CSV table of C-alpha atoms in Angstrom, one decimal:
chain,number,residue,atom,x,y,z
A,1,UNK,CA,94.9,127.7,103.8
A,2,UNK,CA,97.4,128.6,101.0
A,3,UNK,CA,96.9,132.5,100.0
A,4,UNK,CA,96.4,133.5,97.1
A,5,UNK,CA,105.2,122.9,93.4
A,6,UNK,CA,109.4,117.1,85.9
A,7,UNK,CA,111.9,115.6,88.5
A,8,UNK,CA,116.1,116.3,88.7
A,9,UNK,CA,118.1,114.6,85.8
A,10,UNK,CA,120.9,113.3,88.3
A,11,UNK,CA,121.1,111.5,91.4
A,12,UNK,CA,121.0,113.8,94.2
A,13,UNK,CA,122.3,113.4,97.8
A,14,UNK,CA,122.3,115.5,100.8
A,15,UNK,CA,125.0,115.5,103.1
A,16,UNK,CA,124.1,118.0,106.0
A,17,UNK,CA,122.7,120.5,103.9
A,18,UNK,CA,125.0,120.2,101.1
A,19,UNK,CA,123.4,119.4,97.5
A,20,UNK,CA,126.1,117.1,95.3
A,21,UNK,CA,125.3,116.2,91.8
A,22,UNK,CA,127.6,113.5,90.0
A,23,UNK,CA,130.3,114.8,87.5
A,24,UNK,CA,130.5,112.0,84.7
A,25,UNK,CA,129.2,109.2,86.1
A,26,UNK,CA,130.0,109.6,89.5
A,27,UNK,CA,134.2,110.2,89.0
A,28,UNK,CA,133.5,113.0,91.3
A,29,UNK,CA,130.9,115.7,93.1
A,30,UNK,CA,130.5,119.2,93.0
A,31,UNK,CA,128.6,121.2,95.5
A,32,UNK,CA,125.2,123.0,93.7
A,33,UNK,CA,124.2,124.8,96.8
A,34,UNK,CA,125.9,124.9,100.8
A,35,UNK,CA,122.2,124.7,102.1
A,36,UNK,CA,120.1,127.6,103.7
A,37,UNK,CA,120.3,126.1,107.5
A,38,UNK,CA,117.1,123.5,107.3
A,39,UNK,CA,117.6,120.0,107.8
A,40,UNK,CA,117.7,118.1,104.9
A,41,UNK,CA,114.9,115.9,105.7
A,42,UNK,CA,113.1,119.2,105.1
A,43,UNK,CA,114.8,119.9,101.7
A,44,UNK,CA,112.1,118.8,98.1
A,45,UNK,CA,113.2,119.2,94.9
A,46,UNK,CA,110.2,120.8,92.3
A,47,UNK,CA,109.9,122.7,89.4
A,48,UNK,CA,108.4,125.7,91.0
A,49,UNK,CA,108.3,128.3,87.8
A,50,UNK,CA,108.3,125.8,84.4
A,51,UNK,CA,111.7,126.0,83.1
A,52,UNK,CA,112.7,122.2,83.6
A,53,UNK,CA,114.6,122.6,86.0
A,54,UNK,CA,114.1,121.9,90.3
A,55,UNK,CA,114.4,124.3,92.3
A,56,UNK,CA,115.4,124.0,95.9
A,57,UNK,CA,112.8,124.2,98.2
A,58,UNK,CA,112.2,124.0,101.8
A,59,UNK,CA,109.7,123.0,103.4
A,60,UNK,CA,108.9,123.9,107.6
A,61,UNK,CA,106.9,121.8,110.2
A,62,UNK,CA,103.7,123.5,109.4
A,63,UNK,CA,103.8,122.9,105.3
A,64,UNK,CA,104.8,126.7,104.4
A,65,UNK,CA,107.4,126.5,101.9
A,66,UNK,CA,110.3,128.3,100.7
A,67,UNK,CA,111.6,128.4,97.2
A,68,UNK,CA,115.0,128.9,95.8
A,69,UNK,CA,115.0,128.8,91.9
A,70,UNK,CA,117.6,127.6,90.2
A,71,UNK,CA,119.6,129.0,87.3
A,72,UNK,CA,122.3,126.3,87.8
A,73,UNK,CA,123.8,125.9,91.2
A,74,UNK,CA,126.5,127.6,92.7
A,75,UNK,CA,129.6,128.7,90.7
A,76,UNK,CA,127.4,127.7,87.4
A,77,UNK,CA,124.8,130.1,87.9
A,78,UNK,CA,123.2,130.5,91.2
A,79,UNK,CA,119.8,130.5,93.0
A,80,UNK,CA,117.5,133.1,92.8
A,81,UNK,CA,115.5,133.5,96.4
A,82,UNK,CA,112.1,133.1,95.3
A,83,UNK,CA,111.1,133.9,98.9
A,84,UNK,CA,107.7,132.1,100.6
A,85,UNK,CA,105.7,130.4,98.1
A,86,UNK,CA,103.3,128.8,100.7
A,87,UNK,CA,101.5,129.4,103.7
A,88,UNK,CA,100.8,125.7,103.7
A,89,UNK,CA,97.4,124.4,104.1
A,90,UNK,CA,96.5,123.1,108.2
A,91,UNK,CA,98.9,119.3,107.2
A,92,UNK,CA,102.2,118.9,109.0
A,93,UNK,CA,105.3,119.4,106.4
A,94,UNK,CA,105.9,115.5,106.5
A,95,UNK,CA,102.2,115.2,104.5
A,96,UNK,CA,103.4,118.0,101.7
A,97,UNK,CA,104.4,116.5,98.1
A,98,UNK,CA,105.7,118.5,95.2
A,99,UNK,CA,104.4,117.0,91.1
A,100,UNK,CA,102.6,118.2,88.3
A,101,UNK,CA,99.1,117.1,88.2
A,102,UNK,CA,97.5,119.4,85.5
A,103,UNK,CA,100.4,118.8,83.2
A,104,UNK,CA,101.5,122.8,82.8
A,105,UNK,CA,105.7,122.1,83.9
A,106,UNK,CA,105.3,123.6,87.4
A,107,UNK,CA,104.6,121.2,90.3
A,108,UNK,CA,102.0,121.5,92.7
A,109,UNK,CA,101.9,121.8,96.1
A,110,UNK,CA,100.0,118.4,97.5
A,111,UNK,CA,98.4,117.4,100.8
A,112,UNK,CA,98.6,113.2,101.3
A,113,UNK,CA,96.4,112.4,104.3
A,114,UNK,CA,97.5,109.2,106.2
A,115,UNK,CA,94.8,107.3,104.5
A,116,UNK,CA,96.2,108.3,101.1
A,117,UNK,CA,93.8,111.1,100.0
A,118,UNK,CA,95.7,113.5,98.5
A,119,UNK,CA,94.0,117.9,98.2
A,120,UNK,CA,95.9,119.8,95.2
A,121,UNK,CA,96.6,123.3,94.9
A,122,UNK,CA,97.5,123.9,91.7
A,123,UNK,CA,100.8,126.2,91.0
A,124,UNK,CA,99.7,129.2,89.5
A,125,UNK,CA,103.3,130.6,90.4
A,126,UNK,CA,102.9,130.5,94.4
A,127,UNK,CA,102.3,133.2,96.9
A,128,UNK,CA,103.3,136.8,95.8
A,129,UNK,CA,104.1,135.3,92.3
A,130,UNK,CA,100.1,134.7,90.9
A,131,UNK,CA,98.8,132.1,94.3
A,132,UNK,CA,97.5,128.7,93.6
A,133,UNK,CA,94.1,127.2,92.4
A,134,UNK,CA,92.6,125.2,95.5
A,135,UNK,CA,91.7,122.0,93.3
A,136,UNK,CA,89.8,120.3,96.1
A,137,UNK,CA,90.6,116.7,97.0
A,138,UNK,CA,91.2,114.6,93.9
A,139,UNK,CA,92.2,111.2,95.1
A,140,UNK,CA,90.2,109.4,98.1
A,141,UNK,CA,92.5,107.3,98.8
A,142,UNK,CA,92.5,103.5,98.6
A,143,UNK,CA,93.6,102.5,102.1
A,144,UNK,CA,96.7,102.6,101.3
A,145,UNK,CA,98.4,104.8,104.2
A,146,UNK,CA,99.7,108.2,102.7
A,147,UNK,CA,103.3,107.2,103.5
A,148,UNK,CA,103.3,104.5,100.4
A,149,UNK,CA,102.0,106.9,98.4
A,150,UNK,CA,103.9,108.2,95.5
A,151,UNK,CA,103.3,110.1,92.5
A,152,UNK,CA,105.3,109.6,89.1
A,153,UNK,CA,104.2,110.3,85.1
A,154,UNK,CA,104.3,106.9,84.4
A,155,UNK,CA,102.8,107.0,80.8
A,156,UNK,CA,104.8,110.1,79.3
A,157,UNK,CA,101.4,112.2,79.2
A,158,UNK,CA,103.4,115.1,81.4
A,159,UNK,CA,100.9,114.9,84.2
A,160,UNK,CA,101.6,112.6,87.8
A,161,UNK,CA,99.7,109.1,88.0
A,162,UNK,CA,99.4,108.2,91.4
A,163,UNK,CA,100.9,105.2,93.1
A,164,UNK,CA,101.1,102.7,96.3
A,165,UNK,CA,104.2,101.4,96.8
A,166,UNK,CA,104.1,98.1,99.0
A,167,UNK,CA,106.3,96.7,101.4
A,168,UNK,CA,107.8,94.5,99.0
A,169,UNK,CA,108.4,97.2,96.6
A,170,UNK,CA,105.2,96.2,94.3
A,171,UNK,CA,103.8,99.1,92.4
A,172,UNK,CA,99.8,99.6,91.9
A,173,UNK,CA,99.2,102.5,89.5
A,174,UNK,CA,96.1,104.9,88.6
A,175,UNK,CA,96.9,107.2,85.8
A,176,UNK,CA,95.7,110.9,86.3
A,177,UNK,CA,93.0,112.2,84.0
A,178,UNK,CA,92.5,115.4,86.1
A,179,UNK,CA,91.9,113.5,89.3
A,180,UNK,CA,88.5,113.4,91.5
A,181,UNK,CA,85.7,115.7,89.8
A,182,UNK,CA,88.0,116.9,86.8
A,183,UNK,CA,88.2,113.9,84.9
A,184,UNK,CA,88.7,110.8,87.2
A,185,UNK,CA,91.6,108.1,87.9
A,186,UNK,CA,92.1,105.6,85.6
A,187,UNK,CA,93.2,102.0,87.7
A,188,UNK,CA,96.3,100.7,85.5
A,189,UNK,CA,96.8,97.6,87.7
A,190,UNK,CA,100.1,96.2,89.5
A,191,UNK,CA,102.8,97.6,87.1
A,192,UNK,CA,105.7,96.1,89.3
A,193,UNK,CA,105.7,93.2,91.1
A,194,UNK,CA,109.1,94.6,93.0
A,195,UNK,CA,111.7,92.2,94.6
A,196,UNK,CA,114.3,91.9,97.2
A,197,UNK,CA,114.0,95.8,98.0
A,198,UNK,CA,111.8,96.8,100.6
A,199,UNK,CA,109.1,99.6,99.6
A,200,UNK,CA,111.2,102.3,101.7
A,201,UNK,CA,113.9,102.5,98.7
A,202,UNK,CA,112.1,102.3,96.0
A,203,UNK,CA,112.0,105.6,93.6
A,204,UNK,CA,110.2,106.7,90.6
A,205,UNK,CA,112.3,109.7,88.0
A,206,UNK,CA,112.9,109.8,84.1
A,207,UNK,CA,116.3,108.6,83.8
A,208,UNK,CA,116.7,108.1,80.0
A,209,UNK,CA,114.6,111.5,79.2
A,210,UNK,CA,111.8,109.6,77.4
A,211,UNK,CA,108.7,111.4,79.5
A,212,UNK,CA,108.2,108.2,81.1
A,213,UNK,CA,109.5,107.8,85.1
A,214,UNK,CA,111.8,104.8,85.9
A,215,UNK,CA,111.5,102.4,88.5
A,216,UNK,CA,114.6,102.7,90.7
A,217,UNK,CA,115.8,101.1,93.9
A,218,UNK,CA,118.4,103.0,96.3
A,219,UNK,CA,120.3,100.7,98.0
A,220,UNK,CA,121.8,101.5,102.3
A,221,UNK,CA,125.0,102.6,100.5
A,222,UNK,CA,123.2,105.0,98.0
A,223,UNK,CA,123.6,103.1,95.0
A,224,UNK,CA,120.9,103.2,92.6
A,225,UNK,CA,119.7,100.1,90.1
A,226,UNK,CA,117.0,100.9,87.5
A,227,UNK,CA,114.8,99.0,85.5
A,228,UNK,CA,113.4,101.6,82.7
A,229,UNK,CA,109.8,102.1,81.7
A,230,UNK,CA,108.8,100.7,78.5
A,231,UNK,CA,105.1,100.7,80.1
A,232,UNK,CA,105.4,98.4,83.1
A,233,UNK,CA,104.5,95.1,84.0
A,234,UNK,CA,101.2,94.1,81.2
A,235,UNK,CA,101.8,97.1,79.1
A,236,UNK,CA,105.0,96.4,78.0
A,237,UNK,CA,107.0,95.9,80.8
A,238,UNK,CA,110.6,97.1,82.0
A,239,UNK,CA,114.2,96.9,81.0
A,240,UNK,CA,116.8,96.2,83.6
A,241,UNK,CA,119.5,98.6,83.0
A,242,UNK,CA,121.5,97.3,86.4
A,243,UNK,CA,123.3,99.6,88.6
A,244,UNK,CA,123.4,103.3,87.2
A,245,UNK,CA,125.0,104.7,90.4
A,246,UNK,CA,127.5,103.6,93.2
A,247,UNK,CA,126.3,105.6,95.6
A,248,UNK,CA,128.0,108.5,97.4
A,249,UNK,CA,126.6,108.3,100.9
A,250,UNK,CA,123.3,107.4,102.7
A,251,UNK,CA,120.9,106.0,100.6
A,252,UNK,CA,118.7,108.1,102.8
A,253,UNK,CA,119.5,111.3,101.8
A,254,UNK,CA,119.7,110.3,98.1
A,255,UNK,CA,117.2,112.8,96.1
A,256,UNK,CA,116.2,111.8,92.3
């Protein structure tokens, strides 16, 4: 058990271990950290600590966790080695999600079982730094397996909805009211019927700063296309804003 985590504002890609953020829309890269020796398929990015901004986080095998918070990347500010945040909680790392589900600005530490429930311990600043609140299971899943789970604020209310991603890229949402015994799901319907894309690059991030996450697709190449929230599909819809990035690399190891 765990003892005593609102999403990045530009495309993100690993190479190696190597964070690059785009400089003007993507003219050029500079390096925001040279990467602590972990794979990056173990690398999240979460506000850990409430100051709107990710930190870099890494997360081992066993779901304990390691936080590095951010005061603006190298040569613009550093990292600040938050040390171990989390013991993890008996779930292999690959089953360990970072969002907001109480809506305070610091990201959770969550458990998605391969049947899509989902156990929240809620960031009360992480081990050594005030522990978390074990919140119980709040989602029971749907059958949906946990891998096409994803969680997004899809309604601007500042807390995580949870979501099921098909195949196809089409997007079922319930919108978070405090989740399982604090307050219940609410079931929103298909909000995107999806498309050519195949569920695997499909994204969810607040590109245009409204509150409300995008729907974005990241192509082999890493190039992203968005189509922006104005309440998905029966509640107003989305806006096709095209191709927003050209990608840099591996669509793969592209973090938004």
């Amino acid at each position: 058990m765990l003892n005593s985590l609102k999403s990045l504002s530009c495309s993100v890609a690993i190479r190696s271990v190597t964070l690059r953020c785009p400089v003007s829309p993507l003219t050029g890269f500079v390096a925001v950290t040279t990467g602590v020796g972990a794979p990056g398929s173990r690398v999240r990015f979460a506000d850990i600590n409430g100051d709107g901004k990710a930190d870099y986080l890494t997360v081992d095998d066993n779901g304990s966790t390691h936080a590095w918070l951010n005061n603006g990347g190298d040569n613009h500010g550093g990292w600040t080695d938050h040390g171990q945040i989390a013991t993890g909680a008996g779930a292999p790392g690959t089953h360990v999600r970072f969002a907001d589900i109480n809506g305070d600005d610091k990201a959770d530490y969550l458990v998605v079982d391969d049947n899509g429930a989902v156990r929240a311990f809620l960031n009360n600043g992480g081990d050594g730094h005030g522990g978390w609140t074990d919140s119980g299971r709040i989602a029971t899943g749907n059958g949906t397996p946990g891998n096409n789970v994803r969680f997004a604020d899809i309604n601007g209310d500042g807390k995580a909805d949870y979501l099921t991603v098909d195949n196809n890229g089409s997007t079922h949402a319930w919108l978070n009211n405090g989740g399982d015994n604090h307050g219940g799901w609410t079931d929103h319907g298909q909000i995107a019927a999806g498309g050519a894309n195949a569920g695997t690059s499909v994204r969810f991030a607040d590109i245009n700063g409204d509150g409300k996450a995008d729907y974005l697709t990241v192509d082999d190449n890493g190039a992203v296309n968005a189509r922006i929230n104005n309440g998905g599909d029966g509640h107003g819809g989305w806006t096709d804003s095209g191709r927003i990035a050209t990608g840099a690399g591996a669509g793969y190891k592209v973090r938004i």
